[in-house]
Each structure stands twice: as C-alpha cells, then as structure tokens.
Coordinates of C-alpha atoms in Angstrom, one line a residue:
Chain A
M1 CA 9.4 -2.1 -96.1
K2 CA 13.0 -1.0 -96.7
N3 CA 12.7 1.7 -94.0
I4 CA 11.2 -0.8 -91.5
Y5 CA 14.0 -3.2 -92.2
T6 CA 16.7 -0.4 -91.8
L7 CA 15.1 0.7 -88.5
S8 CA 14.8 -2.9 -87.3
L9 CA 18.4 -3.5 -88.1
L10 CA 19.4 -0.4 -86.1
T11 CA 17.4 -1.6 -83.2
F12 CA 19.2 -4.9 -83.4
R13 CA 22.5 -3.1 -83.5
E14 CA 21.5 -1.0 -80.5
A15 CA 20.9 -4.2 -78.6
L16 CA 24.3 -5.4 -79.6
S17 CA 26.0 -2.2 -78.7
K18 CA 24.4 -1.9 -75.3
K19 CA 25.5 -5.5 -74.6
I20 CA 21.9 -6.4 -74.2
F21 CA 22.2 -9.0 -76.9
L22 CA 25.4 -10.3 -75.4
F23 CA 23.9 -10.6 -72.0
F24 CA 20.9 -12.4 -73.3
F25 CA 23.1 -14.7 -75.4
S26 CA 25.4 -15.4 -72.5
V27 CA 22.4 -16.4 -70.3
S28 CA 21.1 -18.7 -73.1
T29 CA 24.5 -20.2 -73.6
F30 CA 24.9 -20.7 -69.8
V31 CA 21.6 -22.6 -69.7
I32 CA 22.6 -24.8 -72.7
V33 CA 26.0 -25.6 -71.2
V34 CA 24.4 -26.4 -67.8
F35 CA 22.1 -28.9 -69.4
A36 CA 24.8 -30.3 -71.6
L37 CA 26.9 -31.0 -68.5
L38 CA 24.0 -32.4 -66.7
F39 CA 23.3 -34.8 -69.5
V40 CA 27.0 -35.8 -69.8
F41 CA 27.9 -36.2 -66.1
I42 CA 24.7 -37.5 -64.5
S43 CA 24.6 -41.3 -64.8
P44 CA 21.7 -42.7 -66.8
E45 CA 20.8 -45.0 -63.9
S46 CA 19.8 -42.1 -61.8
F47 CA 16.9 -41.7 -64.2
G48 CA 16.0 -45.4 -63.9
N49 CA 16.0 -48.3 -66.3
G50 CA 15.6 -47.9 -70.0
F51 CA 17.5 -44.6 -70.2
I52 CA 20.3 -46.0 -72.4
S53 CA 18.0 -47.5 -75.0
S54 CA 18.6 -46.4 -78.5
T55 CA 15.0 -46.1 -79.4
P56 CA 12.6 -43.9 -77.5
T57 CA 10.4 -45.7 -75.1
S58 CA 7.5 -44.4 -73.0
F59 CA 9.9 -44.2 -70.1
D60 CA 12.4 -42.1 -72.1
N61 CA 9.6 -39.9 -73.1
S62 CA 8.4 -39.4 -69.6
I63 CA 11.9 -38.5 -68.4
A64 CA 12.4 -36.2 -71.4
N65 CA 9.0 -34.5 -70.7
G66 CA 10.0 -34.0 -67.1
I67 CA 13.2 -32.3 -68.2
K68 CA 11.3 -30.3 -70.8
I69 CA 9.1 -28.9 -68.1
F70 CA 12.1 -28.2 -66.0
I71 CA 13.5 -26.3 -69.0
V72 CA 10.5 -24.6 -70.5
F73 CA 8.9 -23.0 -67.5
P74 CA 12.0 -21.2 -66.2
L75 CA 13.0 -20.4 -69.8
Y76 CA 9.6 -18.8 -70.3
A77 CA 9.7 -16.8 -67.1
G78 CA 13.5 -16.0 -67.3
G79 CA 13.4 -15.3 -71.0
L80 CA 10.5 -12.8 -70.6
F81 CA 12.1 -11.2 -67.6
I82 CA 15.4 -10.5 -69.5
S83 CA 13.5 -9.5 -72.6
I84 CA 11.4 -6.9 -70.9
F85 CA 14.5 -5.5 -69.3
S86 CA 16.4 -5.5 -72.6
V87 CA 13.8 -3.6 -74.7
S88 CA 12.5 -1.1 -72.2
S89 CA 14.9 1.6 -73.2
F90 CA 14.3 1.3 -77.0
I91 CA 11.5 3.8 -77.3
P92 CA 12.9 6.4 -74.8
S93 CA 16.2 6.4 -76.6
L94 CA 14.4 6.7 -80.0
L95 CA 12.5 9.7 -78.7
E96 CA 15.5 11.6 -77.4
K97 CA 15.8 15.2 -78.6
G98 CA 18.2 15.4 -81.5
N99 CA 17.7 11.8 -82.5
I100 CA 14.0 11.7 -83.2
D101 CA 14.3 15.0 -85.1
L102 CA 16.9 13.4 -87.4
I103 CA 14.8 10.3 -88.0
L104 CA 11.6 12.2 -88.7
S105 CA 13.5 14.5 -91.1
K106 CA 14.0 11.5 -93.4
P107 CA 11.4 10.2 -95.9
V108 CA 10.2 7.8 -93.3
S109 CA 6.6 7.7 -92.1
R110 CA 5.9 7.6 -88.4
D111 CA 4.2 4.3 -88.7
Q112 CA 7.5 2.9 -90.2
V113 CA 9.5 4.3 -87.3
I114 CA 7.3 2.4 -84.7
L115 CA 7.1 -0.8 -86.7
G116 CA 10.9 -0.7 -87.2
K117 CA 11.5 -0.6 -83.5
F118 CA 8.8 -3.2 -82.9
F119 CA 10.1 -5.7 -85.3
G120 CA 13.7 -5.0 -84.3
G121 CA 12.9 -5.8 -80.7
I122 CA 11.0 -8.9 -81.6
A123 CA 13.9 -10.1 -83.8
M124 CA 16.4 -9.6 -81.0
V125 CA 14.3 -11.7 -78.6
F126 CA 13.3 -14.3 -81.2
V127 CA 17.0 -15.0 -82.1
N128 CA 18.0 -15.5 -78.5
I129 CA 15.0 -17.6 -77.6
F130 CA 15.3 -19.8 -80.7
Y131 CA 19.0 -20.2 -80.0
A132 CA 18.3 -21.5 -76.4
I133 CA 15.3 -23.7 -77.4
F134 CA 17.0 -25.1 -80.5
F135 CA 20.1 -26.3 -78.7
L136 CA 18.1 -27.6 -75.7
W137 CA 15.9 -29.5 -78.1
L138 CA 19.1 -30.9 -79.8
L139 CA 20.5 -32.0 -76.4
I140 CA 17.3 -33.7 -75.4
G141 CA 17.1 -35.4 -78.8
L142 CA 20.7 -36.6 -78.6
K143 CA 20.3 -37.8 -75.1
F144 CA 16.9 -39.4 -75.2
S145 CA 16.3 -39.8 -78.9
V146 CA 13.1 -37.8 -78.5
W147 CA 12.8 -35.5 -81.4
D148 CA 9.6 -33.7 -80.6
P149 CA 9.1 -30.8 -83.0
Y150 CA 6.4 -29.2 -80.8
F151 CA 9.1 -28.4 -78.3
L152 CA 10.5 -26.0 -80.9
L153 CA 7.2 -24.2 -81.0
S154 CA 8.0 -22.8 -77.5
T155 CA 10.1 -20.2 -79.4
F156 CA 6.9 -18.8 -80.9
T157 CA 4.8 -18.9 -77.7
I158 CA 7.6 -17.2 -75.7
T159 CA 8.1 -14.7 -78.5
L160 CA 4.4 -14.1 -78.7
A161 CA 4.1 -13.5 -75.0
F162 CA 7.1 -11.1 -75.2
T163 CA 5.5 -9.3 -78.1
S164 CA 2.3 -8.6 -76.2
L165 CA 4.3 -7.1 -73.4
Y166 CA 6.6 -5.3 -75.8
A167 CA 3.5 -3.7 -77.4
V168 CA 2.6 -2.3 -74.0
I169 CA 6.2 -1.1 -73.4
I170 CA 6.0 0.8 -76.8
L171 CA 2.7 2.4 -76.0
L172 CA 3.7 3.5 -72.6
G173 CA 7.1 4.6 -73.9
I174 CA 5.5 6.9 -76.4
I175 CA 3.2 8.3 -73.9
T176 CA 5.6 8.8 -71.0
R177 CA 9.1 8.8 -72.8
S178 CA 10.2 6.8 -69.7
S179 CA 11.9 3.4 -69.7
M180 CA 11.2 2.7 -66.0
L181 CA 7.4 3.0 -66.0
P182 CA 6.8 0.6 -69.0
M183 CA 9.3 -1.9 -67.5
V184 CA 7.5 -1.9 -64.1
V185 CA 4.1 -2.2 -65.6
S186 CA 5.3 -5.1 -67.8
Y187 CA 6.8 -6.9 -64.8
L188 CA 3.6 -6.3 -62.7
T189 CA 1.5 -7.6 -65.7
F190 CA 3.6 -10.7 -66.2
F191 CA 4.2 -11.7 -62.6
I192 CA 1.0 -10.5 -60.9
F193 CA -1.9 -9.3 -63.0
S194 CA -1.9 -11.9 -65.7
P195 CA -1.7 -14.9 -63.4
I196 CA -4.5 -13.5 -61.2
L197 CA -6.7 -12.7 -64.2
S198 CA -6.0 -16.1 -65.8
S199 CA -7.2 -17.9 -62.7
R200 CA -10.2 -15.5 -62.3
D201 CA -12.8 -18.4 -62.6
T202 CA -11.3 -20.1 -59.6
L203 CA -10.9 -16.8 -57.7
L204 CA -14.5 -15.7 -58.4
T205 CA -16.0 -18.8 -56.9
F206 CA -15.1 -17.2 -53.6
V207 CA -16.7 -13.8 -54.6
N208 CA -20.3 -14.1 -55.7
N209 CA -20.6 -10.7 -57.2
E210 CA -21.5 -10.0 -60.8
F211 CA -20.0 -6.6 -60.9
I212 CA -16.6 -7.8 -59.7
S213 CA -16.9 -10.7 -62.1
G214 CA -17.5 -8.3 -65.0
I215 CA -14.5 -6.1 -64.0
F216 CA -12.3 -9.2 -64.0
S217 CA -13.5 -10.3 -67.4
I218 CA -12.9 -6.8 -68.8
L219 CA -9.4 -6.6 -67.3
Y220 CA -8.6 -10.1 -68.6
Y221 CA -8.9 -8.8 -72.2
L222 CA -7.1 -5.5 -71.3
V223 CA -4.0 -7.2 -70.0
P224 CA -1.6 -9.3 -72.0
Q225 CA -2.5 -13.0 -71.5
T226 CA 1.0 -14.2 -70.7
S227 CA -0.2 -16.7 -68.1
D228 CA -2.5 -18.5 -70.6
L229 CA 0.4 -18.5 -73.1
S230 CA 2.6 -20.0 -70.5
T231 CA 0.2 -22.9 -70.0
L232 CA 0.0 -23.3 -73.8
N233 CA 3.8 -23.2 -74.0
T234 CA 4.2 -26.0 -71.4
D235 CA 1.5 -28.1 -73.0
L236 CA 3.2 -27.8 -76.4
A237 CA 6.6 -28.5 -75.0
V238 CA 5.7 -31.7 -73.3
G239 CA 3.2 -32.9 -76.0
N240 CA 0.1 -32.5 -73.8
Y241 CA -3.3 -32.1 -75.4
V242 CA -3.7 -28.4 -76.2
S243 CA -7.2 -27.6 -75.1
S244 CA -7.4 -24.2 -76.7
I245 CA -5.2 -22.0 -78.9
I246 CA -7.5 -19.0 -78.3
P247 CA -4.8 -17.2 -76.2
V248 CA -2.7 -17.1 -79.4
F249 CA -5.5 -15.3 -81.3
T250 CA -6.5 -13.0 -78.5
S251 CA -2.8 -12.1 -78.0
L252 CA -2.4 -11.4 -81.7
A253 CA -5.5 -9.2 -81.7
Y254 CA -4.2 -7.5 -78.5
I255 CA -0.8 -6.8 -80.1
I256 CA -2.4 -5.4 -83.2
L257 CA -4.7 -3.2 -81.1
I258 CA -1.9 -1.9 -78.9
I259 CA 0.6 -1.3 -81.7
S260 CA -2.1 0.5 -83.7
S261 CA -2.9 2.7 -80.7
S262 CA 0.8 3.4 -80.3
I263 CA 1.1 4.5 -84.0
F264 CA -2.0 6.6 -83.7
I265 CA -0.6 8.5 -80.7
F266 CA 2.9 8.8 -82.2
R267 CA 1.4 10.2 -85.4
K268 CA -0.1 13.1 -83.5
K269 CA 2.9 14.0 -81.3
D270 CA 5.2 17.0 -81.7
Y271 CA 8.9 16.4 -81.2
Chain B
M1 CA 8.4 27.9 -107.8
N2 CA 10.0 28.8 -104.5
A3 CA 11.9 26.3 -102.5
I4 CA 9.9 27.2 -99.4
E5 CA 6.5 28.8 -99.1
V6 CA 5.1 29.5 -95.7
D7 CA 1.6 30.9 -95.5
Q8 CA 0.1 32.2 -92.2
L9 CA 1.7 29.4 -90.2
T10 CA 0.7 29.4 -86.5
K11 CA 2.0 26.9 -83.9
I12 CA 0.6 27.0 -80.4
Y13 CA 2.1 24.6 -77.9
Q14 CA -0.4 23.4 -75.4
G15 CA 0.9 23.6 -71.9
G16 CA 1.1 20.3 -70.0
R17 CA 0.0 20.5 -66.4
S18 CA 0.6 24.3 -66.3
K19 CA -2.0 24.8 -69.0
V20 CA 0.0 27.7 -70.3
E21 CA -0.1 28.0 -74.1
V22 CA 3.0 29.2 -75.9
T23 CA 2.6 30.7 -79.4
A24 CA 5.8 29.7 -81.1
L25 CA 4.7 30.8 -84.6
D26 CA 2.2 33.6 -85.1
N27 CA 0.7 33.9 -88.6
F28 CA 4.2 33.5 -90.0
S29 CA 4.6 33.9 -93.8
L30 CA 7.8 33.6 -95.7
S31 CA 9.2 32.6 -99.1
V32 CA 12.6 31.3 -99.9
S33 CA 13.8 31.2 -103.5
K34 CA 15.5 28.2 -105.0
G35 CA 19.3 28.4 -104.9
E36 CA 19.7 31.0 -102.3
I37 CA 21.2 31.0 -98.8
F38 CA 18.5 32.2 -96.5
G39 CA 19.4 33.2 -93.0
L40 CA 16.8 33.2 -90.2
L41 CA 17.8 35.2 -87.2
G42 CA 16.1 35.6 -83.9
P43 CA 16.8 35.5 -80.2
N44 CA 16.5 32.3 -78.2
G45 CA 12.8 31.2 -78.1
A46 CA 11.9 33.3 -81.2
G47 CA 10.5 30.3 -82.9
K48 CA 13.3 29.5 -85.4
T49 CA 13.6 25.9 -84.6
T50 CA 9.8 25.4 -84.4
L51 CA 9.6 26.8 -87.9
I52 CA 12.1 24.3 -89.3
K53 CA 10.6 21.4 -87.4
T54 CA 7.1 22.4 -88.7
L55 CA 8.4 22.5 -92.3
L56 CA 9.9 19.0 -91.8
G57 CA 6.8 17.5 -90.2
I58 CA 8.5 17.0 -86.8
V59 CA 6.0 19.4 -85.3
F60 CA 2.5 19.9 -86.6
P61 CA 1.1 23.4 -87.3
T62 CA -1.9 24.6 -85.4
T63 CA -3.1 26.6 -88.5
G64 CA -1.8 27.7 -91.8
S65 CA 0.0 25.9 -94.5
A66 CA 3.4 25.5 -96.1
T67 CA 5.1 23.8 -99.0
I68 CA 8.7 22.7 -99.6
L69 CA 9.9 22.1 -103.1
G70 CA 6.3 22.5 -104.3
S71 CA 5.0 19.8 -102.1
D72 CA 2.8 20.1 -99.0
I73 CA 4.7 19.6 -95.8
S74 CA 2.5 16.7 -94.8
N75 CA 4.0 14.7 -97.7
Y76 CA 6.9 12.9 -96.0
K77 CA 8.2 11.5 -99.2
I78 CA 9.5 14.9 -100.3
K79 CA 12.1 14.6 -97.6
N80 CA 14.3 12.4 -99.8
R81 CA 15.2 15.8 -101.5
I82 CA 15.9 17.5 -98.2
G83 CA 18.8 17.5 -95.8
F84 CA 18.6 18.5 -92.2
L85 CA 21.1 19.2 -89.4
P86 CA 19.3 19.7 -86.2
E87 CA 20.6 21.7 -83.3
N88 CA 22.2 19.4 -80.6
H89 CA 21.7 16.4 -82.8
R90 CA 22.4 12.9 -81.4
F91 CA 23.7 10.2 -83.5
P92 CA 23.4 6.6 -82.2
N93 CA 26.6 6.6 -80.2
Y94 CA 27.4 3.0 -81.0
L95 CA 27.9 3.8 -84.7
T96 CA 31.0 5.0 -86.4
A97 CA 31.0 8.0 -88.7
E98 CA 30.8 5.7 -91.7
Q99 CA 28.0 3.6 -90.2
T100 CA 26.1 6.8 -89.2
L101 CA 26.2 8.2 -92.8
K102 CA 25.2 4.8 -94.3
Y103 CA 22.3 4.4 -91.9
F104 CA 20.9 7.9 -92.4
S105 CA 21.5 7.6 -96.1
Q106 CA 19.5 4.4 -96.3
L107 CA 16.7 6.0 -94.2
G108 CA 16.9 8.9 -96.7
G109 CA 16.0 6.5 -99.5
N110 CA 19.4 6.0 -100.9
T111 CA 19.6 2.6 -102.4
T112 CA 22.5 3.1 -104.8
K113 CA 25.7 1.1 -104.6
N114 CA 27.7 4.3 -104.5
I115 CA 27.0 5.0 -100.8
D116 CA 30.6 4.1 -99.8
K117 CA 32.1 6.4 -102.4
R118 CA 29.8 9.2 -101.3
I119 CA 30.7 8.6 -97.7
D120 CA 34.4 8.9 -98.4
E121 CA 33.8 12.1 -100.5
L122 CA 31.8 13.8 -97.7
L123 CA 34.1 12.7 -94.9
L124 CA 37.0 14.2 -96.8
L125 CA 35.1 17.4 -97.4
V126 CA 34.3 17.9 -93.8
R127 CA 37.8 16.8 -92.8
M128 CA 36.6 13.7 -90.9
S129 CA 38.2 10.9 -93.0
K130 CA 40.7 10.2 -90.2
W131 CA 37.9 9.3 -87.8
K132 CA 35.8 7.4 -90.2
K133 CA 36.0 4.2 -88.1
M134 CA 35.8 5.8 -84.7
K135 CA 32.6 5.6 -82.7
V136 CA 30.7 8.9 -82.5
S137 CA 30.5 8.6 -78.7
K138 CA 34.2 9.7 -78.7
Y139 CA 33.6 12.7 -80.9
S140 CA 34.0 16.3 -79.8
K141 CA 31.2 18.8 -80.4
G142 CA 32.9 20.2 -83.4
M143 CA 33.4 16.8 -84.9
M144 CA 29.8 16.0 -84.3
Q145 CA 28.8 19.2 -86.2
R146 CA 31.1 18.2 -89.1
L147 CA 29.6 14.8 -89.3
G148 CA 26.1 16.3 -89.0
L149 CA 26.8 18.5 -91.9
A150 CA 28.0 15.5 -94.0
Q151 CA 24.9 13.6 -93.0
A152 CA 22.7 16.5 -94.2
M153 CA 24.5 16.5 -97.5
M154 CA 24.6 12.7 -97.9
N155 CA 21.8 12.2 -100.5
N156 CA 22.6 15.3 -102.6
P157 CA 19.6 17.3 -101.3
E158 CA 18.1 20.2 -103.2
L159 CA 17.3 21.9 -99.9
I160 CA 19.2 21.8 -96.7
F161 CA 18.0 23.1 -93.3
L162 CA 20.8 23.9 -90.9
D163 CA 20.0 24.7 -87.3
E164 CA 23.0 26.4 -85.6
P165 CA 25.5 24.5 -87.9
T166 CA 28.6 26.2 -86.4
D167 CA 27.7 25.7 -82.8
G168 CA 30.8 24.4 -81.0
V169 CA 33.0 24.8 -84.1
D170 CA 36.3 26.7 -83.9
P171 CA 36.8 29.8 -86.1
I172 CA 38.8 27.8 -88.7
G173 CA 36.1 25.2 -88.8
R174 CA 33.5 27.9 -89.2
K175 CA 35.3 29.3 -92.2
E176 CA 35.4 25.8 -93.7
I177 CA 31.7 25.2 -93.1
R178 CA 30.9 28.6 -94.7
D179 CA 33.0 27.6 -97.8
I180 CA 31.2 24.3 -98.0
L181 CA 27.8 26.1 -97.9
I182 CA 28.9 28.6 -100.6
D183 CA 30.0 25.7 -102.8
L184 CA 26.6 24.0 -102.3
K185 CA 24.8 27.2 -103.2
N186 CA 27.0 27.5 -106.3
N187 CA 25.8 24.0 -107.3
G188 CA 22.2 25.1 -107.0
T189 CA 21.3 23.9 -103.5
T190 CA 19.0 26.0 -101.4
I191 CA 20.2 26.5 -97.9
F192 CA 18.0 27.6 -95.0
L193 CA 20.3 28.6 -92.1
N194 CA 19.1 29.1 -88.6
S195 CA 21.6 30.9 -86.4
H196 CA 22.0 33.4 -83.7
L197 CA 25.5 34.2 -84.9
L198 CA 24.7 37.4 -86.8
S199 CA 28.1 38.0 -88.3
E200 CA 28.1 34.5 -89.8
V201 CA 24.7 34.9 -91.3
E202 CA 25.7 38.3 -92.7
L203 CA 28.7 36.8 -94.4
I204 CA 27.0 34.2 -96.5
S205 CA 23.3 34.8 -96.7
D206 CA 21.6 36.2 -99.8
R207 CA 18.6 37.1 -97.8
V208 CA 17.9 37.3 -94.1
A209 CA 14.8 37.3 -92.0
I210 CA 14.5 38.4 -88.4
M211 CA 11.9 37.0 -86.2
N212 CA 10.9 37.3 -82.6
S213 CA 8.0 35.8 -80.5
G214 CA 6.9 33.8 -83.6
K215 CA 6.5 36.8 -85.8
L216 CA 8.4 37.9 -88.8
L217 CA 9.9 41.4 -88.2
R218 CA 11.9 42.0 -91.3
V219 CA 13.0 40.2 -94.4
G220 CA 15.3 41.2 -97.2
S221 CA 18.9 41.1 -98.5
V222 CA 21.6 42.0 -96.1
E223 CA 22.2 45.1 -98.2
E224 CA 18.6 46.1 -98.0
L225 CA 18.3 45.5 -94.3
T226 CA 21.5 47.3 -93.3
T227 CA 21.0 50.3 -95.5
S228 CA 19.1 53.1 -93.9
K229 CA 17.5 55.3 -96.6
E230 CA 16.8 58.1 -94.3
A231 CA 20.2 58.3 -92.6
Y232 CA 23.2 60.0 -94.1
I233 CA 26.7 60.8 -93.0
I234 CA 28.0 64.2 -94.0
E235 CA 31.7 64.9 -93.9
T236 CA 32.8 68.5 -93.8
T237 CA 36.1 70.2 -94.4
N238 CA 35.6 72.7 -91.5
S239 CA 35.3 71.7 -87.9
I240 CA 31.9 71.8 -86.3
D241 CA 31.3 71.8 -82.6
N242 CA 28.3 70.7 -80.5
D243 CA 27.2 74.2 -79.7
F244 CA 26.7 74.8 -83.4
V245 CA 24.7 71.6 -83.9
N246 CA 22.6 72.3 -80.8
A247 CA 22.0 75.9 -81.8
K248 CA 21.0 75.1 -85.4
Y249 CA 19.3 71.7 -85.2
A250 CA 18.3 70.9 -81.6
N251 CA 16.0 73.8 -81.2
A252 CA 12.7 73.8 -82.9
D253 CA 12.9 75.4 -86.3
T254 CA 9.7 74.8 -88.2
S255 CA 11.5 73.8 -91.4
L256 CA 13.9 71.4 -89.5
E257 CA 11.6 69.8 -86.9
N258 CA 11.6 66.3 -88.4
I259 CA 15.4 66.3 -88.9
T260 CA 17.9 64.8 -86.4
V261 CA 21.5 65.9 -86.7
N262 CA 24.2 64.4 -84.4
L263 CA 27.8 65.2 -84.3
E264 CA 29.9 62.1 -84.8
S265 CA 33.2 63.8 -84.9
S266 CA 34.4 67.4 -85.5
T267 CA 34.1 66.9 -89.2
K268 CA 31.3 64.3 -89.4
L269 CA 27.6 64.6 -88.9
S270 CA 24.9 61.9 -88.9
V271 CA 21.6 63.1 -90.3
N272 CA 18.2 61.5 -90.1
V273 CA 15.7 62.9 -92.6
K274 CA 12.4 62.0 -94.1
D275 CA 13.3 62.5 -97.7
N276 CA 15.7 64.2 -100.1
I277 CA 14.0 67.6 -99.6
E278 CA 14.9 67.5 -96.0
L279 CA 18.4 66.4 -96.8
N280 CA 18.8 69.4 -99.0
I281 CA 17.5 71.7 -96.3
V282 CA 20.3 70.4 -94.0
I283 CA 22.9 70.9 -96.8
D284 CA 21.6 74.4 -97.5
S285 CA 21.7 75.2 -93.8
L286 CA 25.3 74.0 -93.5
R287 CA 26.4 75.9 -96.6
K288 CA 24.7 79.0 -95.4
N289 CA 26.8 78.9 -92.2
G290 CA 30.0 78.6 -94.2
I291 CA 30.6 75.0 -93.7
N292 CA 32.0 73.2 -96.7
I293 CA 30.8 69.7 -97.5
K294 CA 33.4 67.1 -98.4
S295 CA 31.1 64.1 -98.9
I296 CA 27.6 62.7 -98.4
S297 CA 27.0 59.0 -98.0
I298 CA 24.1 56.7 -97.0
Q299 CA 24.6 55.5 -93.4
K300 CA 24.8 51.7 -93.0
N301 CA 24.0 49.8 -89.9
S302 CA 25.5 46.4 -89.1
L303 CA 23.1 43.5 -89.1
E304 CA 23.7 43.3 -85.4
E305 CA 22.6 46.9 -84.8
L306 CA 19.5 46.4 -86.8
F307 CA 18.8 43.1 -85.0
V308 CA 19.3 44.7 -81.5
S309 CA 17.2 47.7 -82.5
L310 CA 14.3 45.5 -83.9
I311 CA 14.2 43.1 -80.9
T312 CA 14.5 45.9 -78.4
D313 CA 11.6 47.8 -80.1
E314 CA 9.6 44.5 -80.2
R315 CA 10.1 44.0 -76.5
G316 CA 9.2 47.6 -75.9
G317 CA 12.3 48.2 -73.8
T318 CA 15.5 50.1 -73.9
K319 CA 18.7 48.9 -75.4

C-alpha cells in the first residue's frame, strides 16, 4: 500500500508540475466564478416569481434543476475532455527508458506501479471535479436554498466515467507507449462510440438483422459506458428517478477487467 | 554465499515486425563474491546492460536462473538491499535533488525518519549540496550522474549495480566517484560495475569479466588477466639485431618451432613459449651465441590490449 501511495503521490505531483492540475483547477474556478457572477448580477425577476423566497418552493426547485442541468451536462463533457487530455501522457512518461528501469529496480511490484499511476490519476481528477461540483452546489444552495445532496454524487459518476476511460488509456499506453493513440481512442469512445452504442436499441429498430444486433450488444460491453453514466449523472443531479444503476456496476466490472489486463501485460514486458 | 550467482542465463529478444531474434545473453554464467568490486567489460551491444536488467527483474530471462544476495531474481522484495544507477537514467524533471532522493528512498522501502539526514550526507558526498533545491531539469550530465550515484546509495544497499557511472563526468569527478566506490567496498558493499572505460575498471576492480555477443569470454582478477604466463621479456647486455633474431628463431629449427621471438629494441626481446623448458631453450641459445642476459620478466598486457585481442578474435577479424 505504501508503494502505491508513493507512486500515486508522484503522479499527482507530475500533474502539478506539468501545469495539468493548474489548468484543470483554473477551468473549474472559471466555471464557479461565472456562475457566482450570474447568480449575483442576474435579477431574480428574470427567473419569475418566487425566486426570492427564503424557503425552497417547487418553483425554486424547478429553476435550480434547470441550472443544474445547465451545469452538470457541460461539466460532465468538459470535465472528461480535459481529464483525458491531462492523463494521456502519464503511462508513456512512466515507461520512458531510464525512468522505468529505476522504478523497477526498487522493491516495488509491477502491479503496484500500475495501481499507483491509476489511483494518482483518479485522485487528480476527483479533486478537481469535487472542487467544481462542491462550490457549484454551494452556490445553488445559497441562491435557491436547495441543498440537494444527490447533486454532489455527480463527482462520483463523472470520476467513474473518467476512470473507465483512464483504464483504457493505461492499457493502450502500456501496449503502444504512445500518448496520442490512447487519447484519440478515448475521445472517439466518449464522443462517438459510447453514445451510438448506448442508443443501440433505437438504432436497431431500423436494422432488422440479428447479426448486427449481436455485434452491437458485444461492442456495448467492450466499450466504456460513458453515455449511460452521463444519463445517470443528469438524473442524479436534478433528482430524477434513477431507473437503473446497472451502468455503475458494469463500469466497475469493466474497469477491473481492463486494469487487470493492463497489469497482466505489464508483468510480462521487458524494459 | 556469493552476492551474485548467474547460471546459464539466456535472453533472446524477439524481433517485432522484423521477426529477427537477438541473443543478448547466451548461456551466461558468472559469480560475484560479496564485498568485491566486479567490473564487466564489453563492446557496445555485448549484453552488459541486459545482464544487469535481467538480474534486477527489468528484463525477463528466456532460460537459466540467477540469484542475488541468495534470493531468486524473481523476488522483487530483495531489491530493498540493492542500489542501481542505470545508464542514461531519467529522474522526474519536476523534482529537486532532495525530492528525487526522498522519492526513490521511499520506493526503496525506507520508512525511517532519518531520510533527510541521509539525503544531506549523500549530497555532500557527491558534492551536490549546493544544488539540493534545484530542479533536476536544470542539471548537467555530470550532475545527473552524481545524483544518480547518491540515489543508488540512498538506502545503504549491500549490492550496487552501476551502469556506466562516469559517463559525462569530468576527470576530477571520475576520480571522486572512484574514491566513493572504494570507500563503499571498504565498508563491505559489493559493487557491480558496467563500463566500456577499461582504464577505469582496471583501476578499481578486484575482478573483471569480459563479454561479447552475450557470451562470457574471460573472467579473473586484473592481475590474472593481464599477466601472460607464456610471454617473457628478456633484456640483454649486448646489442642484438634483427638479422640475428631472424637467423636463429625465424627459420624452422625443430627444437624452437613453437617459440616466437621478437626484437623489441636492440637489448630487449619478447619471447612466447609453451613452458619453462622452451624458455630455457631460448636462454641456452642466447648464451651459446655469446649474449649475456641482464633480466627475464613476465610480459604484462594492459587490460585494453587483452580486451581488443579477445574481441577481435571473437569477431574473427583483424585488429
């Protein structure tokens, strides 16, 4: 555990030094400041009657929910976009000749090296996402007196979605030692493959072919389910009924599988 | 128990797209005693770095086995008793010297509260105290080597692997590094030194191995390797000329056919013989021709001469 902690800490420090953390933090701060200014300067009347009330009414709730959607969806997409960019160089820089030799010459197992990088990256993203979500939650609460704890759960759904993509970045990073390929694959997954596969039931109504239907179903479980997590994230944030938390479990299983595969491959490689 | 035991180690790198296999280690066997400075010599691509990486679990052997400090090389926990300075090492460039040493010390299993004290001691030893707070991205090659050496010594290891430790270091720095290594040896640390700088290895190593193409060619003390038991230098009081040497020794004389005699100077002959009997035949022959012998000594080759000769023979070419 000590080794994983040390390696995680170094990963965090790497993010700090490469200004990745600072960039992420600045973007989060910018979003918080923009909303703070919006809440301060936009007149309550522009939202309609009942805005100024000291106790939450259904009207306040509906305005607050509208704002939450306005916050959560871009935060999910933007947060993941920046996160993927931030961590894509972690594995290639770890595997650089002269660096990996030194690390592997220490009493550290190869599993610990990968897990250290994994948890370090997650911690870096979690801290930033939590920072943004927490302060936005605080602003909404102060403005509308709506203190919905479920909104804070967005931190976990966004981090979970990031983690499933980060697992793929680690796997591809170990195989290719490149930062570009894992980054491109992650963006394609997030912006194209996952949304398509998530809406496969609708799409397949136009294609009456069992083979294609089977392929889509297989691909759905091979690709991180970031679109389903996005839906879950929005539902949680606005307090909608959450019909299924299966994406959480399938994503966790997916992450475990991909990280285990990464460790398996890393254990066998010469450096 | 030896510090290092290598038994029939073979490492074959599988070619990627080219499908060409490279045998970096070929049934390589070696023992390194505890407390000695062991120098491994070889030309570029001989397999020196692969050997160290295999011993440290960075590269996996194809066949064979090895132990370090009595433990199988697959046991990563043994590495808390080992230090390593890789060739062309890269420290995270966002760390300072102090942070680098602390980080690698913690990875090395050091949980004591004396880390800071040890860092100060080592930075002083490698003359890097002044740059303790400077980021390593601003270091020169020589400074990186010094810091690398400090890193390798951080957890008081029993065995240290050094791959080209003086690469990029100026002559004064090299001397300082040699002195540090001798101090470590005197304190009982085993040092495994990889280098292509023969003169340096010759200066500090107790034993030396020469390898090429993954094979061990020769191993022994510097004295053993550089001393040629069949070659002698005979100094004479009289002058000798080439005609005499050619007339007496170049032509086939049944009793002298295995003997080679060369004129080094007018009063110095180098003689290659099979044994003492042949040496005495040469002496008798000289004395019979009225030449007085002033001294006879065993001829010594420099490590470089031996190295060049062995590698050239191995490659089957000319010098």
